[in-house]
Amino acid sequence: MAIKDLPAASTTTASDRLVEMSWDPITRIVGSLGIYTKIDFKERRVAECYSTSAVFRGYSIFMKGKDPRDAHFITSRICGICGDNHATCSVYAQNMAYGVAPPALGEWIINLGEAAEFMFDHNIFQENLVGVDFCEKMIKETNPGVWQKAEKAEAPNAAAHGYRTIGDIMKSLNPFEGEFYREALVVSRYTREMFCLMEGRHVHPSTLYAGGVGTVATVQLFTDYMARLMRYVEFMKRVVPLHEDLFNFIYQAMPGYEHVGERRILLGCWGSFNDPDHCDFDYRKMSEWGRKMFVTPGVIVDGKLVTNDLVKINLGIRILLGHSYYDDWDGRETFVSEDPLGNPVDRRHPWNMHTLPQPQKRDFKSNYSWVMSPRWYDGKDYLALDTGGGPLARLWSTALSGLVDIGYVRATGNSVVINLPKTALKPGVTFEWKIPKYSNTIERNRARTFFQAYAAACALHFLDKALECIRAGHTKTWEPFTVPKDAIGCGFTEAVRGVLSHHMVIRDGKIANYHPWPPTPWNANPRDIYGTPGPYEDAVQNTPIFEENGPENFKGIDIMRSVRSFDPCLPCGVHMYVGDGKTIDVVHSPMVFPDAPG
Amino acid sequence: MATVPKAETVVNVLWINAGLSCDGDSVALTAAMQPSIEEIALGALPGLPKVKFHWPLIDFSLGGAEFLKAFFDAEKGQLDPFVLVIEGSIPNESLKKEGYWSGFGNNPETGQPITTSEWLDRLAPKALAVLAVGTCATYGGIHAMAGNPTGAMGVPDYLGWDWRSKAGIPIVCVPGCPIQPDNLSETILYLLWQANGQAPMIPLDDCLRPTWLFGATVHEGCDRAGYYEQGDFATEYGSPKCIVKLGCWGPVVKCNVPKRGWIGGVGGCPNVGGICIGCTMPGFPDKFMPFMDEPPGGKLSSGVSSLYGNVIRGLRAITVKTLDEEPKWRHPGRELTTGYRPNWQR
């Protein structure tokens, strides 16, 4: 089937044969995403890519008029794999609006819960969803030549992880039959137990509230967590070297793979893990306490740190509609004209936006997605920041700022050093993640593995701090508060796959406006009003094709690896499709479609 | 009525996650251990038929047409038998002129998304059973809250509460927001046994929930119910006492989580300090909001329990004090005071 509504090629190309291919829905992600492409098989590259999401739910609409204290219970339901990140972010925004700071122990418990979420979520995504794209079964179908090399390639870190060849690693990643695939599933469970110890239930927490947590803090709580954490630390001592071997092999076996999923370095990280010794949730001091987070916030453009100031980050957010199914909010009410520091707040900032759905046919020449286009305005340009799938931006930002130094982790200015202590069967190990040359598919995936170790190392620190509180008799985990009649709040944190902010306006004690901005809309958005493609679209466009199959039995593995490297989570989305699986449509001589977006 | 497929028949599980959902029930299933998803997929339990999952979250395919083939085959009657799993609430697509609230793959004829409700129309009549997973799919849930723009509803609202599959099985509802992992894997296991002729008709209550999972209230399974009985109520979150006065709806919500825990017996709701917000109930969320206020109907019963509970607690405190003391005959020295009369001293 040809997808007749894709616009004609808008770029000039040497080839006169472009084949339309799509994947809709994409599997092995969370949510409904479609990716639509035009592929130039002669040049072996992707000429165009469109990303679309298939679901609209309307949180910002049905939250209006509700009790603000319900916000985190409701917003948790936005996402079924990182809902707790939403709940946490909402609690941060509520704390600001209510003027309450939880007892330190409450914050350490939230940090331990969130660290467990990173450990669980990255693990299951990397090994059970992404890993399948690199498993024996898949490689044999897409790149038999690479499989032959893998079988013979000795794994340099075999002593650390126990697999002699790269082929052995790939076999262990086969779904269900693979040993490492099954082990990862088991790990995903005990890490969720760690999460449940702190936040009650995965994925929508039961014990999280504005003002702290309802978790009963005892010695047992922390030792139950610690026993599992040390098993995970030992597991990571095998997993980091395993993925180093696998990803380095991909570069070696397919020279030029650096350019798969590559885009300009435009990364955003909103910071994670507040330090209760500094964070009081007062907006006026947000620049300072934001820099004390255990993952440092930052905007990175072309490898340079533009800012690590959460106030600047907040004020720079702009929501553009682009090619999405919404009406503009021109002429509607502005809720917040200046922030508590007196800075002007833009009409396109989340505090001031309105969600006005306008369901319509999908038309790639005009509107084609339920995802809006968030951008970060640096005073000059509306930057289409991506999150690098989460870990790439987090490690990059933390490394560049060089502010974190807690023994277990240390940021050096150009790297992040992770120190894992002795465990049952392995001695202490130090890993170092160094800022890479590229923002591409492989580096997004590599960073994910390192960040799992980073989160575990941070959890060791949080445990130390929590036990200090307990031993000193400070067992209070929650601070009472009252909801003011009128207030505003914002929360900044990292969802597992990247930047997350919640923006709330309270009037007459009720929610007047509430807009969450999760990572996937930042990554999966369609072309904006200026024609700038969203990051998935941008990363897939011009990606070279290494798959050995031709158009007849093309699977699109390089494209899917690129999209998955961002860790899509679409209860927000991208759609790709391969017509009816195979060929498709031949678009003759490239002509710039007059109104083609982007 | 149990349906017995021919020997070697493969039971397909077709999973549509594109209701209005968060995919939290798919994610929860990966956490199940009793049984685990790999045990079901690998046939590790007795009486299981061969099972083939067509489940977006972990499917080997890269998606698109390759993944959707099973769904189109099922529609054509070429994939029999199959269990249809629906995750997420069903938006009302007839409220608007065009477009879609929720789509799952494309219609080859139009190039436009096939809506989730259209998939239900196409596949439900052919399915051995329809399994609604999570509170969104069962009763509408969070996306069907007052003020919602999509007119969302549960699968029984859409297909009809009296709907029966061609095998005579009602819609099977496993609510929870998200679903308790083992509650789901266990129900899937039951349905697969039933499909294989190994179990009788699945027992369901009048809200279509498996009776053995949802027959008791949160309170009946809660380890803090003892505090309630003694009229000992928490006034601040973080206390180990009964939290009904802080917003917990446990006494009137059907759910087994405090008893079962969340994963591997760990976690839960009121048992670990989280108010029960009624997330398994058809009235969720509206009838439980604002979540953090004391349930209005609970004031009477907790008031009464405070009256007699205080007395009982006082009496029990005396007894506990007695029980905290060892019997007086446990002591060193030359004298035995246990009541035994040793014959060596006679």
Coordinates of C-alpha atoms in Angstrom, one line a residue, chain B residues 183 203-205 209-218 220-221 253-256:
Chain B
N183 CA -3.8 -10.7 39.2
P203 CA -16.2 -17.3 37.8
L204 CA -17.0 -13.6 37.6
D205 CA -19.0 -11.2 39.9
R209 CA -14.3 -9.4 37.9
P210 CA -12.8 -12.8 38.8
T211 CA -14.4 -13.6 42.1
W212 CA -11.4 -15.1 43.8
L213 CA -9.4 -12.0 43.2
F214 CA -12.0 -9.3 44.0
G215 CA -14.2 -10.9 46.5
A216 CA -12.8 -9.2 49.6
T217 CA -12.3 -5.5 50.4
V218 CA -9.0 -3.8 50.9
E220 CA -10.5 -7.1 55.0
G221 CA -7.0 -7.8 53.8
V253 CA -13.1 -1.0 47.9
K254 CA -12.8 -4.5 46.4
C255 CA -9.2 -5.3 45.9
N256 CA -6.6 -7.8 47.2

